[in-house]
Each structure stands twice: as C-alpha cells, then as structure tokens.
Amino acid sequence: MTDQMTAQKIYVAGHRGMVGSAIIRQLLPPNTHSPIPTPRIITRTHDELDLTNQQAVRDFFQTEKPDQVYLAAAKVGGIHANNTYPADFIYQNLMMESNIVDAAFNAGVKKLLFLGSSCIYPKHASQPMSESALLTGTLEPTNEPYAIAKIAGIKLCESYNRQYGKSHGIDYRSVMPTNLYGPGDNYHPQNSHVIPALIRRFHEAKINNDPTVTVWGSGTPRREFLHVDDMAAACVHVMNLDKATYEQHTEPMQSHINVGWGDDVTIHELAETVSQVVGYTGKIEFDTSKPDGSPRKLIDSSRLKSLGWEAAIPLQEGLATTYEDFLNSGE
Ligand SMILES: NC(=O)c1ccc[n+]([C@@H]2O[C@H](COP(=O)([O-])OP(=O)(O)OC[C@H]3O[C@@H](n4cnc5c(N)ncnc54)[C@H](OP(=O)(O)O)[C@@H]3O)[C@@H](O)[C@H]2O)c1
C-alpha cells in the first residue's frame, strides 16, 4: 500500500494560529469522495502542551508518534513587541523549534515542515529576494533575534537531514512566507500588521462617517501580501512533493523555499483596495512625518513555481473574505 492510501497521522503545531488553522482547513477538504483517506489531525493547545518545555514535548511525541509535523507554532509579533521582548522572541522560538525537531526525530517522524519568515533575509538584500540571499548580509535590527531563531530552524532541519536523512529516511523541509493576511488575523488596534490594521481603521471610519482616514508614511513603499489559504495550500504542496523533485530544486545547505504572491503593491494601492472592500467613501491622506521603512520587500518565489505551485487568491478577493472574518470576529 502506498503512503497516499494510508491515513496519515498529522500533528499541526500552532493549530489555533492564523497559519495553523488554515493548514487544518487545507488538510481536511470538504470533498468526502476523495480516494485519499482523510488524515487524522492531532493538536494541542498552548495550555495543554507548552512547546518550550523539552520533556513535555518529548513525552507528547513518544505517545502520539505522528507521521508528519507542520511546525506553525511560534512567538510572533510586530516591531513594538520584537523591540520590547527580544529575549522572549529568540528564546521561545529556539526552544520550540529545537524541542519539536529533536523529539520528532526521536519518535520516528519522517516528514516535517518548518515555517519561517521572509525576515530571515538581510536588510539590504537585492529585490526580489531569492533563497540564496540567506546569510549574505546584516539583518534588520528590530527583529534580528526572531530572524536568527528562524534561520536556526532552517539549519536544524537541514542538519538533521544531512546527518540522518539516509540512515533514518527523514525529510525535514522549510518554507518562508511573505506577509500573510486572511481569516484568523489579529485585528488588535495597536499590535496588528498593516492589512488588519487598515481593515479596522477603514471600517471604524465608515461607521463613524469620518471624512478622512490618515495612513502612516508616504504610501509609496511596496509590499507583497499572500492570503493565508494560499500559504496553507503551498505548505501541503511542499510537504507532499516527492523527494527526488524536492532535491532537484534545493541544496542540502540551502533547502528553504520562498512562498509569495509574486508581485507587490504600494501601500497607497493597498489602502485604496481596503477602502473599496470595506465600502468607505471618504478621503485617504498620508502622514509623511511617519517612517516608511524599506522602499520594497518582495520575495522571489520562482523556486516554488518550478516545483509546480502558484498562489491563486487575488488581493481584492482575499481582502473581502478577511473583512467578513473581521466582522464575524466581533472585534
Ligand atoms: N502572519 C504572518 O504574516 C506571517 C508571515 C510570515 C511567517 N509567518 C510564520 O508562520 C508561523 C505561524 O504564524 P501565525 O501568524 O499563524 O502566528 P499566530 O497566529 O500567533 O499563531 C502561533 C501559534 O503558536 C502558538 N504558540 C506560541 N507559543 C507557544 C508555546 N510555547 N507552546 C505552544 N504553542 C505556542 C500560539 O498559541 P497561543 O496564542 O495560545 O500562545 C498560536 O496558536 C510562524 O512561524 C510565523 O513566523 C507568519
């Protein structure tokens, strides 16, 4: 019987997060007539299993012995949180990754997918940033501890593959998403990323009949955004690629794969699109006294394209489902 015909036992770490919950939606498609058996998904909340606790993680893996692991648990946050809690960001992320990768290996897990972030690339990397830009320059100082932990996660997967790939048949892979948005996002007024923050601002302005919405910065920086359901589909695609194809397109010490939309938009264009989706009809102004950040941040997703996957959810369509999620979240 092939692997495809055996129901896989899959552990999704971080299943209540934006990405982890999208991976579960992706793994459990509504099509019940599929010849592939529905996988058995295993999850633990943070309260049930603190992934920074090495013994607890070892015990969990020895008891459950999953076939596959999606590592979507992490301590994540914006600039303010990264600047205020750098010790928490590096320590907790290093611990979670190290505990999970080693415990998975010792429990006989053959396949694991680690989720990193495009912040692993140097601050001044040429655009679009390809996988080969890794470790070629200095990182952005505000999230350096987080980025170092993510780079360590890639190197953990690669090192276990190099030492145990042949002898134990393990195959641990990494994906580096661009900025994500979509259902399950954090719409907190102070701590959210640009898309959920704009959704909230334009929604509140619409309700209050505000004549203008002011957006920070000049509006000219370019950014790339990917819907989280596209990201989840890419994760499942990369996890299930056959080994020969994966190895043809990667190197043992440069094995990570970028996951992006493939193009970027200006913050001005983004603000216009969000205002249309929300139905705000007032004016948009830009506060040029506020910092812009890097002029452009785009990742090169051609490696993933050559591996047979491309994103499918356009920004306007993705923003519409995200706005619906915001309205349903009661925020
Ligand atoms: N969102 C983005 O734009 C984006 C972009 C690039 C990369 N990524 C990557 O994608 C991955 C998932 O991100 P996300 O946006 O889904 O984050 P998220 O919504 O914050 O989810 C992270 C999950 O990890 C759990 N977790 C954190 N610490 C834990 C611990 N010590 N023990 C057990 N569980 C713990 C959290 O549970 P609690 O909330 O209960 O602590 C949460 O469910 C991360 O690796 C991130 O770097 C995200």
Coordinates of C-alpha atoms and ligand atoms in Angstrom, one line a residue:
M1 CA 0.0 0.0 0.0
T2 CA 1.4 3.5 -0.9
D3 CA 1.7 6.3 1.6
Q4 CA -1.1 8.1 -0.3
M5 CA -3.5 5.2 0.6
T6 CA -2.7 5.1 4.3
A7 CA -4.5 7.7 6.5
Q8 CA -1.6 9.9 7.8
K9 CA -1.4 11.0 11.4
I10 CA -0.5 14.6 11.3
Y11 CA 0.5 16.9 14.1
V12 CA -0.2 20.6 13.4
A13 CA 1.8 22.7 16.0
G14 CA 0.1 26.1 16.5
H15 CA -3.3 25.0 15.2
R16 CA -5.1 27.9 16.8
G17 CA -2.9 30.4 15.0
M18 CA -3.7 32.1 11.7
V19 CA -1.5 29.8 9.7
G20 CA -2.0 26.6 11.7
S21 CA -5.8 26.9 11.4
A22 CA -5.5 27.4 7.6
I23 CA -3.3 24.3 7.3
I24 CA -6.0 22.3 9.1
R25 CA -8.7 23.7 6.7
Q26 CA -6.4 22.7 3.8
L27 CA -5.8 19.2 5.2
L28 CA -9.5 18.5 5.8
P29 CA -11.1 19.3 2.4
P30 CA -14.9 19.1 2.2
N31 CA -14.6 16.6 -0.7
T32 CA -15.5 13.3 1.1
H33 CA -15.4 11.3 -2.2
S34 CA -11.6 11.6 -2.4
P35 CA -9.8 8.3 -2.8
I36 CA -7.1 9.6 -0.4
P37 CA -8.1 8.8 3.2
T38 CA -8.8 11.8 5.4
P39 CA -5.7 12.4 7.6
R40 CA -6.0 12.1 11.4
I41 CA -5.1 15.5 12.8
I42 CA -3.5 15.8 16.2
T43 CA -3.4 19.1 18.1
R44 CA -2.6 20.5 21.5
T45 CA -3.4 24.0 22.8
H46 CA -0.6 26.1 24.4
D47 CA -2.2 25.3 27.8
E48 CA -2.2 21.6 27.1
L49 CA 1.4 21.5 25.8
D50 CA 4.0 24.3 26.3
L51 CA 6.3 23.7 23.3
T52 CA 9.2 25.4 25.1
N53 CA 9.1 22.5 27.7
Q54 CA 11.5 19.9 26.4
Q55 CA 10.3 17.0 28.5
A56 CA 6.7 17.6 27.8
V57 CA 7.3 17.8 24.0
R58 CA 9.4 14.5 24.2
D59 CA 6.6 12.8 26.1
F60 CA 3.9 14.0 23.6
F61 CA 5.9 12.8 20.6
Q62 CA 6.7 9.4 22.2
T63 CA 3.0 8.9 23.0
E64 CA 1.5 10.1 19.7
K65 CA 4.2 9.2 17.2
P66 CA 2.7 11.2 14.3
D67 CA 3.7 10.5 10.6
Q68 CA 4.1 14.2 9.7
V69 CA 4.5 17.5 11.5
Y70 CA 3.6 21.0 10.4
L71 CA 5.6 23.4 12.7
A72 CA 3.4 26.5 12.6
A73 CA 3.7 27.4 16.3
A74 CA 5.9 30.4 17.1
K75 CA 6.1 33.5 19.2
V76 CA 5.2 36.2 16.6
G77 CA 4.6 39.9 16.9
G78 CA 5.1 43.4 15.3
I79 CA 8.0 45.8 15.6
H80 CA 7.0 47.0 19.1
A81 CA 6.8 43.5 20.6
N82 CA 10.0 42.5 18.9
N83 CA 11.8 45.6 20.3
T84 CA 10.3 45.2 23.8
Y85 CA 10.7 41.4 24.3
P86 CA 13.8 40.4 22.2
A87 CA 14.8 37.7 24.8
D88 CA 11.3 36.1 24.6
F89 CA 11.4 36.1 20.8
I90 CA 14.8 34.4 20.5
Y91 CA 14.5 32.0 23.5
Q92 CA 10.9 30.8 22.9
N93 CA 11.3 30.3 19.2
L94 CA 14.7 28.5 19.5
M95 CA 13.2 26.2 22.2
M96 CA 10.0 25.4 20.3
E97 CA 11.9 24.5 17.1
S98 CA 14.7 22.6 18.8
N99 CA 12.3 20.6 21.0
I100 CA 10.0 19.7 18.2
V101 CA 12.6 18.8 15.6
D102 CA 14.6 16.6 18.0
A103 CA 11.6 15.0 19.6
A104 CA 10.0 14.3 16.2
F105 CA 13.3 12.7 15.0
N106 CA 13.5 10.5 18.2
A107 CA 9.8 9.5 17.8
G108 CA 10.5 8.3 14.2
V109 CA 8.7 11.2 12.4
K110 CA 9.8 11.1 8.7
K111 CA 8.3 14.3 7.4
L112 CA 8.3 17.8 9.0
L113 CA 7.6 21.2 7.6
F114 CA 9.1 24.2 9.4
L115 CA 7.5 27.7 8.9
G116 CA 9.9 30.6 8.8
S117 CA 9.5 34.1 7.6
S118 CA 10.9 36.4 4.9
C119 CA 12.6 38.5 7.7
I120 CA 15.5 35.9 7.5
Y121 CA 16.9 37.8 4.6
P122 CA 19.4 40.7 5.0
K123 CA 18.0 44.2 5.4
H124 CA 19.6 45.3 2.1
A125 CA 19.1 42.2 0.1
S126 CA 18.5 42.9 -3.6
Q127 CA 14.9 42.6 -4.7
P128 CA 13.2 40.3 -5.3
M129 CA 14.9 38.3 -2.5
S130 CA 15.8 34.8 -3.6
E131 CA 16.6 31.9 -1.3
S132 CA 20.3 32.4 -2.0
A133 CA 20.2 35.8 -0.2
L134 CA 20.2 34.0 3.2
L135 CA 23.2 34.8 5.3
T136 CA 24.7 37.3 2.8
G137 CA 24.3 40.4 5.0
T138 CA 23.2 42.1 8.2
L139 CA 19.6 41.6 9.3
E140 CA 17.0 44.3 10.1
P141 CA 17.9 45.1 13.8
T142 CA 14.3 45.4 15.1
N143 CA 13.6 41.7 14.5
E144 CA 17.1 40.2 14.5
P145 CA 16.5 37.9 17.4
Y146 CA 13.4 36.5 15.8
A147 CA 15.1 36.2 12.4
I148 CA 18.1 34.4 14.0
A149 CA 15.7 31.9 15.6
K150 CA 14.0 31.3 12.2
I151 CA 17.4 30.9 10.4
A152 CA 18.3 28.3 13.2
G153 CA 15.0 26.5 12.4
I154 CA 16.1 26.1 8.7
K155 CA 19.5 24.9 9.8
L156 CA 18.1 22.5 12.3
C157 CA 16.0 20.8 9.5
E158 CA 19.0 20.8 7.2
S159 CA 21.4 19.4 9.8
Y160 CA 19.1 16.6 10.8
N161 CA 18.6 15.7 7.1
R162 CA 22.3 15.7 6.5
Q163 CA 23.1 13.6 9.5
Y164 CA 20.1 11.2 9.5
G165 CA 18.4 11.6 6.1
K166 CA 19.9 8.5 4.6
S167 CA 20.2 6.3 7.7
H168 CA 16.7 7.1 9.1
G169 CA 14.8 8.2 6.0
I170 CA 13.9 11.6 7.4
D171 CA 12.9 14.6 5.2
Y172 CA 12.5 17.9 7.0
R173 CA 11.7 20.9 4.9
S174 CA 11.2 24.7 5.4
V175 CA 9.0 27.3 3.8
M176 CA 9.5 31.1 4.1
P177 CA 6.2 33.0 3.7
T178 CA 6.0 36.7 2.7
N179 CA 3.5 38.9 4.7
L180 CA 0.3 36.9 5.3
Y181 CA -3.3 38.1 5.8
G182 CA -6.7 36.4 6.0
P183 CA -9.2 34.8 8.3
G184 CA -7.9 34.4 11.9
D185 CA -5.7 37.5 11.7
N186 CA -5.0 39.7 14.7
Y187 CA -7.1 42.9 14.4
H188 CA -5.8 44.5 17.6
P189 CA -5.8 48.3 17.3
Q190 CA -2.1 48.7 18.3
N191 CA -0.4 45.3 17.7
S192 CA -1.7 44.3 14.3
H193 CA 0.0 44.0 10.8
V194 CA -0.8 46.5 8.1
I195 CA -3.8 44.8 6.5
P196 CA -5.8 44.0 9.6
A197 CA -4.9 47.5 10.9
L198 CA -6.2 49.1 7.7
I199 CA -9.4 47.0 7.8
R200 CA -10.2 48.2 11.3
R201 CA -9.4 51.8 10.5
F202 CA -11.5 52.0 7.4
H203 CA -14.3 50.1 9.0
E204 CA -14.4 52.4 12.0
A205 CA -14.2 55.4 9.7
K206 CA -17.2 54.1 7.7
I207 CA -19.3 53.5 10.8
N208 CA -18.4 57.0 12.3
N209 CA -18.8 58.8 8.9
D210 CA -15.2 60.2 9.2
P211 CA -14.4 62.4 6.2
T212 CA -10.7 61.2 6.0
V213 CA -8.6 58.3 7.0
T214 CA -4.9 59.0 7.6
V215 CA -2.4 56.3 6.7
W216 CA 1.1 56.4 8.2
G217 CA 4.0 57.2 5.8
S218 CA 4.1 58.4 2.2
G219 CA 2.2 55.4 0.8
T220 CA 5.0 54.7 -1.7
P221 CA 6.7 51.7 -0.1
R222 CA 5.9 48.4 -2.0
R223 CA 4.9 45.3 -0.1
E224 CA 3.9 41.8 -1.0
F225 CA 0.9 40.0 0.5
L226 CA -0.3 36.4 0.4
H227 CA -3.6 35.1 1.5
V228 CA -3.2 32.5 4.4
D229 CA -5.3 29.9 2.5
D230 CA -2.8 30.1 -0.4
M231 CA 0.0 29.7 2.2
A232 CA -1.6 26.6 3.7
A233 CA -2.0 25.1 0.2
A234 CA 1.7 25.8 -0.5
C235 CA 2.6 24.1 2.8
V236 CA 0.7 21.0 1.9
H237 CA 2.2 21.0 -1.6
V238 CA 5.7 21.3 -0.4
M239 CA 5.2 18.7 2.3
N240 CA 3.9 16.2 -0.3
L241 CA 6.4 16.8 -3.1
D242 CA 8.3 13.6 -3.9
K243 CA 11.8 13.6 -2.6
A244 CA 13.6 13.5 -5.9
T245 CA 11.8 16.6 -7.2
Y246 CA 12.4 18.5 -4.0
E247 CA 16.1 17.6 -4.0
Q248 CA 16.4 18.6 -7.7
H249 CA 15.3 22.1 -6.8
T250 CA 17.1 22.6 -3.5
E251 CA 20.6 22.2 -1.9
P252 CA 21.3 20.3 1.3
M253 CA 22.5 23.6 2.9
Q254 CA 20.1 25.9 1.1
S255 CA 16.9 23.9 1.2
H256 CA 14.2 26.6 2.2
I257 CA 11.5 27.6 -0.2
N258 CA 10.0 31.1 -0.5
V259 CA 6.2 31.4 -0.6
G260 CA 4.9 34.6 -2.0
W261 CA 2.2 36.1 -4.3
G262 CA 4.9 37.0 -6.8
D263 CA 4.2 40.7 -7.1
D264 CA 3.9 43.7 -4.8
V265 CA 1.6 46.8 -4.3
T266 CA 2.3 50.2 -2.9
I267 CA 0.8 51.0 0.5
H268 CA -1.3 53.6 -1.3
E269 CA -2.8 51.0 -3.7
L270 CA -3.3 48.7 -0.7
A271 CA -5.2 51.4 1.2
E272 CA -7.4 52.2 -1.8
T273 CA -8.2 48.5 -2.2
V274 CA -9.1 48.0 1.5
S275 CA -11.3 51.1 1.5
Q276 CA -13.2 49.8 -1.6
V277 CA -13.6 46.3 0.0
V278 CA -14.8 47.9 3.3
G279 CA -17.1 50.4 1.5
Y280 CA -15.5 53.5 2.9
T281 CA -16.2 56.5 0.6
G282 CA -14.2 59.3 2.3
K283 CA -10.7 60.6 1.5
I284 CA -7.4 58.8 2.2
E285 CA -4.5 61.0 3.4
F286 CA -0.9 60.1 4.1
D287 CA 1.1 61.3 7.1
T288 CA 4.6 61.8 5.6
S289 CA 6.0 62.7 9.1
K290 CA 5.8 58.9 10.0
P291 CA 8.5 56.5 8.9
D292 CA 8.2 54.5 5.7
G293 CA 10.5 51.5 6.4
S294 CA 12.2 49.8 3.4
P295 CA 11.2 51.0 0.0
R296 CA 10.5 47.5 -1.2
K297 CA 10.1 44.0 0.2
L298 CA 9.4 41.2 -2.3
I299 CA 10.5 37.6 -2.3
D300 CA 11.4 35.6 -5.3
S301 CA 9.0 32.7 -5.5
S302 CA 10.4 31.2 -8.7
R303 CA 11.7 28.1 -6.9
L304 CA 8.2 27.2 -5.7
K305 CA 6.8 27.9 -9.2
S306 CA 9.3 25.5 -10.7
L307 CA 8.1 23.0 -8.1
G308 CA 4.6 23.3 -9.6
W309 CA 2.8 25.7 -7.3
E310 CA 1.5 29.3 -7.7
A311 CA -0.8 31.4 -5.5
A312 CA -4.4 31.7 -6.6
I313 CA -6.2 34.2 -4.4
P314 CA -6.0 37.8 -5.7
L315 CA -5.7 40.6 -3.2
Q316 CA -9.2 42.1 -3.6
E317 CA -10.9 38.7 -3.3
G318 CA -8.7 37.8 -0.3
L319 CA -9.4 41.1 1.4
A320 CA -13.2 40.5 1.0
T321 CA -13.1 37.2 3.0
T322 CA -10.8 38.8 5.5
Y323 CA -13.2 41.7 6.1
E324 CA -16.0 39.2 6.6
D325 CA -13.8 37.4 9.2
F326 CA -13.2 40.8 10.9
L327 CA -17.0 41.5 11.0
N328 CA -17.7 38.0 12.4
S329 CA -14.8 38.2 15.0
G330 CA -16.8 40.8 16.9
E331 CA -13.6 43.0 17.2
Ligands
LIG1 N1 1.3 36.0 10.0 C1 2.3 36.4 9.1 O1 2.2 37.4 8.4 C2 3.5 35.5 8.9 C3 4.4 35.9 7.9 C4 5.5 35.1 7.7 C5 5.7 34.0 8.5 N2 4.8 33.6 9.4 C6 5.1 32.4 10.2 O2 4.0 31.5 10.3 C7 4.0 30.8 11.5 C8 2.6 31.0 12.2 O3 2.3 32.3 12.3 P1 0.8 32.8 12.7 O4 0.7 34.2 12.0 O5 -0.1 31.8 12.4 O6 1.0 33.1 14.2 P2 -0.1 33.0 15.4 O7 -1.4 33.3 14.8 O8 0.4 33.9 16.5 O9 0.0 31.5 15.8 C9 1.0 31.0 16.5 C10 0.5 29.8 17.4 O10 1.6 29.3 18.1 C11 1.2 29.0 19.5 N3 2.3 29.1 20.4 C12 3.1 30.1 20.6 N4 4.0 29.8 21.6 C13 3.6 28.5 22.0 C14 4.1 27.6 23.0 N5 5.2 28.0 23.8 N6 3.6 26.4 23.2 C15 2.5 26.1 22.4 N7 2.0 26.8 21.4 C16 2.6 28.1 21.3 C17 0.2 30.1 19.7 O11 -0.7 29.8 20.8 P3 -1.1 30.9 21.9 O12 -1.6 32.0 21.1 O13 -2.1 30.2 22.7 O14 0.2 31.3 22.6 C18 -0.5 30.2 18.4 O15 -1.6 29.4 18.3 C19 5.1 31.5 12.4 O16 6.3 30.6 12.3 C20 5.4 32.8 11.7 O17 6.8 33.1 11.8 C21 3.7 34.3 9.6

